[in-house]
Every structure is written in structure tokens, then in C-alpha cells.
PDB file of C-alpha atoms in Angstrom:
ATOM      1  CA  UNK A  43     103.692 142.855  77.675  1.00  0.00           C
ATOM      2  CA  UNK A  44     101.348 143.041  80.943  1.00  0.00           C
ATOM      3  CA  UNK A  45     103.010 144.522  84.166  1.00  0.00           C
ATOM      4  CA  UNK A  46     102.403 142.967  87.707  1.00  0.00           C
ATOM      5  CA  UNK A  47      99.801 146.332  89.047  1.00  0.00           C
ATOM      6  CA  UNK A  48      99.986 145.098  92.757  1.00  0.00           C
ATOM      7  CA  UNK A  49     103.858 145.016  92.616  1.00  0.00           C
ATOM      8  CA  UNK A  50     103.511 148.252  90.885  1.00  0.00           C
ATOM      9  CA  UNK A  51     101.855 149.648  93.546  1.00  0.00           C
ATOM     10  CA  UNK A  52     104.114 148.765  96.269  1.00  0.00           C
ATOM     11  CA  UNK A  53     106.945 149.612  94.551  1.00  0.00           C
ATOM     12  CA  UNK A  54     105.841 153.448  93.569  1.00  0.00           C
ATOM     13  CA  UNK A  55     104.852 153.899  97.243  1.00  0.00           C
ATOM     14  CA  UNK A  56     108.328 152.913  98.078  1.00  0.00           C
ATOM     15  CA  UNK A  57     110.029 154.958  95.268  1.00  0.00           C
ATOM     16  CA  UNK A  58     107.751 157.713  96.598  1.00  0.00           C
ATOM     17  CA  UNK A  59     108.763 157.318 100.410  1.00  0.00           C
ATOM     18  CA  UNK A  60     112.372 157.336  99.213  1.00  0.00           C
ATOM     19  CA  UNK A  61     112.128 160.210  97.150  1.00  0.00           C
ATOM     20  CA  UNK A  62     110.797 162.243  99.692  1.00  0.00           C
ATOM     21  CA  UNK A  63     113.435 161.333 102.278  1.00  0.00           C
ATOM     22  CA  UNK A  64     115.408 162.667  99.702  1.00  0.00           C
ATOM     23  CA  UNK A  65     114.246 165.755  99.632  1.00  0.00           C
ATOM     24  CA  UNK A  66     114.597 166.105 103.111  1.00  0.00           C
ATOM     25  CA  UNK A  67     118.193 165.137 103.281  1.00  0.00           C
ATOM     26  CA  UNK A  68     119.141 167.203 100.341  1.00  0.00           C
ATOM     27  CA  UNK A  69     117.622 169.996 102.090  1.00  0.00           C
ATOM     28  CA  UNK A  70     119.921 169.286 104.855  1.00  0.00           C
ATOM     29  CA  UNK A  71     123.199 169.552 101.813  1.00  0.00           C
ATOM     30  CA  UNK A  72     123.171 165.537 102.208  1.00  0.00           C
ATOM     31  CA  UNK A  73     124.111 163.967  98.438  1.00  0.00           C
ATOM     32  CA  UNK A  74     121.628 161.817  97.214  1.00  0.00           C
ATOM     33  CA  UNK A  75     120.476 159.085  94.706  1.00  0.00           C
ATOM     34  CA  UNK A  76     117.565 157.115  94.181  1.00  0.00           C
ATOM     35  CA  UNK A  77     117.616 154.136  92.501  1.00  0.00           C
ATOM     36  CA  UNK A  78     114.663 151.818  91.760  1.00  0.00           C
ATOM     37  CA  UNK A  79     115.733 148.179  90.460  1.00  0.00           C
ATOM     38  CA  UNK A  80     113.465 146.672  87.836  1.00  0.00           C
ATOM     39  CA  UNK A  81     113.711 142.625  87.202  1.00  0.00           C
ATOM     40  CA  UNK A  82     111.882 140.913  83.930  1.00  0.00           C
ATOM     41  CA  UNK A  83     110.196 137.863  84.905  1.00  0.00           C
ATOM     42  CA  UNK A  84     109.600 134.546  82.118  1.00  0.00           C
ATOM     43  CA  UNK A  85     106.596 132.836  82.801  1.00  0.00           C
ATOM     44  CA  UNK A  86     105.186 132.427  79.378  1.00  0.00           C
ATOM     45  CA  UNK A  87     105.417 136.089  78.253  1.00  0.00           C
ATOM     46  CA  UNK A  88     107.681 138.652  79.759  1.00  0.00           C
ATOM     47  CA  UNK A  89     106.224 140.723  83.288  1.00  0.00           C
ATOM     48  CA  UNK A  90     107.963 143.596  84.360  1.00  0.00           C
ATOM     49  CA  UNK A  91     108.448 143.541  87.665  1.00  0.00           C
ATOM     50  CA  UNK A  92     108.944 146.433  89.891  1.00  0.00           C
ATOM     51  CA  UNK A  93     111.475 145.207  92.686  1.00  0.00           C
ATOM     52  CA  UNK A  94     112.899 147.280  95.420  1.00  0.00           C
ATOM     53  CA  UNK A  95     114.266 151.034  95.794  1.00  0.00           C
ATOM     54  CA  UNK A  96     117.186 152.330  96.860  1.00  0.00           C
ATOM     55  CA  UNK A  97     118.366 155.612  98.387  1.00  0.00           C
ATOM     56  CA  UNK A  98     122.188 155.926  98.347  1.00  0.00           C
ATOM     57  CA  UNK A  99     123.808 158.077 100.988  1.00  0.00           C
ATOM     58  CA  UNK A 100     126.763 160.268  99.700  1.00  0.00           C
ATOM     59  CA  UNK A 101     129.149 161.900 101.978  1.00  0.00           C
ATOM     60  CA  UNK A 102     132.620 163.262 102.279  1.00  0.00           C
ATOM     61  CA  UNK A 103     134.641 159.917 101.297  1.00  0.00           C
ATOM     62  CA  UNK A 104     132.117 158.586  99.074  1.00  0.00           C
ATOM     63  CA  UNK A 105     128.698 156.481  99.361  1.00  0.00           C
ATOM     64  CA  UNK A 106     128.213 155.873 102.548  1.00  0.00           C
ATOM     65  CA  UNK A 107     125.115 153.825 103.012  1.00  0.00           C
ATOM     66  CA  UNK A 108     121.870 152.834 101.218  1.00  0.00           C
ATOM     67  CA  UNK A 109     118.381 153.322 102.330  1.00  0.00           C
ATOM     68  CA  UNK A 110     115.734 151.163 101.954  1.00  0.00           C
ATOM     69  CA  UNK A 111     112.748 150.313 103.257  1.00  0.00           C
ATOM     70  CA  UNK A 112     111.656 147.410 105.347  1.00  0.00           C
ATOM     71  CA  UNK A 113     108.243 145.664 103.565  1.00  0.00           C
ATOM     72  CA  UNK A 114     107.927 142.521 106.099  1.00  0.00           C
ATOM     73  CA  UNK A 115     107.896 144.210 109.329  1.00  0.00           C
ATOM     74  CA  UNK A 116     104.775 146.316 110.857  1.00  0.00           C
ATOM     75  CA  UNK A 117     104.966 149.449 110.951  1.00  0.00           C
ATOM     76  CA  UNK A 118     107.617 150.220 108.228  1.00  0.00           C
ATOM     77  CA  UNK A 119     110.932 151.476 109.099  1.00  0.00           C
ATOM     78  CA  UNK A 120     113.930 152.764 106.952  1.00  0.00           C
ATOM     79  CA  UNK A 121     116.877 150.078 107.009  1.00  0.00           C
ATOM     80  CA  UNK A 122     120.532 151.634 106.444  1.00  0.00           C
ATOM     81  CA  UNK A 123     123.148 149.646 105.047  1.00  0.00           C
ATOM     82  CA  UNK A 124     126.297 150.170 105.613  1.00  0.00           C
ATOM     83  CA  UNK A 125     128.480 149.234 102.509  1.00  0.00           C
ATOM     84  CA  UNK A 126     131.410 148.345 103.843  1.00  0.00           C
ATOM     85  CA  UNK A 127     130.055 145.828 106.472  1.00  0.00           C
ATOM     86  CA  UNK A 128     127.273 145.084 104.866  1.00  0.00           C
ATOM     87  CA  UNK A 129     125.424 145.972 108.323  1.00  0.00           C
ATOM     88  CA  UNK A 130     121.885 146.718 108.818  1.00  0.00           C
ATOM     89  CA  UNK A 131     120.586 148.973 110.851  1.00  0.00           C
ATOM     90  CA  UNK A 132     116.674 149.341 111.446  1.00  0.00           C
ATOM     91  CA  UNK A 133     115.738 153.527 111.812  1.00  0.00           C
ATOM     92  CA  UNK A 134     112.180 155.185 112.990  1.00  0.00           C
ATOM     93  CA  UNK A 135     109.435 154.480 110.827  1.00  0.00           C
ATOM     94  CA  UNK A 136     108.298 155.444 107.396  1.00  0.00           C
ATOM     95  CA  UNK A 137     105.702 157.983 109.135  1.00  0.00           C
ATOM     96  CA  UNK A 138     108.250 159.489 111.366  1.00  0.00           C
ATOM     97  CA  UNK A 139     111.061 160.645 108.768  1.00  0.00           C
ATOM     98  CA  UNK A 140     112.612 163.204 110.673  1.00  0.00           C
ATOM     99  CA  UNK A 141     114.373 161.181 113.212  1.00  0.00           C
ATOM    100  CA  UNK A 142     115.876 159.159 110.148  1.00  0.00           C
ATOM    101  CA  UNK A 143     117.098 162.113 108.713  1.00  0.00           C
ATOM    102  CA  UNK A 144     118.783 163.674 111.612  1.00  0.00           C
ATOM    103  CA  UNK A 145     120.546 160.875 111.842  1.00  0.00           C
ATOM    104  CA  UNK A 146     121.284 160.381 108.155  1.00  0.00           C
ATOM    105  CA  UNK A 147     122.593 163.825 107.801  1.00  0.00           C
ATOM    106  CA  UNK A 148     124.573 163.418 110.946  1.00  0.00           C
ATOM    107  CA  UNK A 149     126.637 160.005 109.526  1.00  0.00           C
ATOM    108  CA  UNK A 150     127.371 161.716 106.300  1.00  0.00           C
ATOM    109  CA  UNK A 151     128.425 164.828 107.486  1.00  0.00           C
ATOM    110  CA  UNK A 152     131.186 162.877 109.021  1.00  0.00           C
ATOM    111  CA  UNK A 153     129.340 162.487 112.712  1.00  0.00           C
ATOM    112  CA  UNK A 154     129.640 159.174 114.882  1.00  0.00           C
ATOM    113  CA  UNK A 155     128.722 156.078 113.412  1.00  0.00           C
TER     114      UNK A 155
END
């Protein structure tokens, strides 16, 4: 089996952004889980291929939004979902986490949406 390396690469700095935004929100008693989705491409022998990561938000009813992160766009921001609406909503950038997290910790602690 060979793996896709640049994907790879990508995809752990993503995992690794997520997880530390994480970190941060936990530290702020925000409920947390990362997720990291991993498809198997057939093109004459299998390729793992890393895809994207998710960071689901937890708060008092429930999930309450995934994070991920926004690869077209320069810089890189965080993107919320909402799961209900299926609304996105672009945050500050990958560089400038504490913003994001303020804001995060805010909408599941039950603050304005």
C-alpha cells in the first residue's frame, strides 16, 4: 500500500491546528472532539488518503457546530458549521486562534448566536 505524503502533510497540519484549538477550548470547559476522515482511493492499488478534519463543538443541548478549516482561501481561517442550518460561518485566521475561541466558547456556553 503507498500513502499520498503531500496529502499527508496537509492533512496532519490540519489535524494539528485542530487539535490545538482544542486545547484551548477545553481549557475554557468547552466539550470537544476531533475527528479526522480518512477515504481509500482505487487507482490500480489502494492509496490512503488523508481527507479533511473536524473539530465538533459540544455544548449544553448537544453538538453544536463543527470546526474546520478553510484550505482554498489565503490566509487560512476556521469555518464553523452550524448543524442545524448547515450555515457557514468564516472566523479569524489559523494564526490568530484566540479570537475563534472566544467566540467558540461563548456559542457553546449558551451565548448569542
Amino acid at each position: 500500500m503507498r500513502q499520498n505524503t503531500i496529502s499527508n502533510r496537509t492533512a496532519d497540519q490540519q489535524a494539528g491546528i485542530l487539535a490545538a484549538l482544542s486545547d484551548l477550548l477545553r481549557s475554557q470547559e468547552v466539550r470537544t472532539r476531533l475527528i479526522s476522515h480518512i477515504t481509500v482511493r482505487m487507482t490500480g492499488f489502494p492509496i490512503w488518503d488523508p481527507a479533511v478534519s473536524e473539530l465538533d463543538i459540544y455544548g449544553l443541548g448537544g453538538q453544536v457546530a463543527t470546526v474546520t478549516i478553510d484550505q482554498e482561501n489565503k490566509p487560512r481561517r476556521f469555518l464553523i458549521k452550524l448543524p442545524k442550518s448547515g450555515t457557514v460561518v468564516p472566523l479569524s485566521t489559523v494564526d490568530q486562534p484566540q479570537s475563534a475561541v472566544r467566540w467558540i466558547a461563548n456559542w457553546a456556553n449558551g451565548g448569542p448566536r
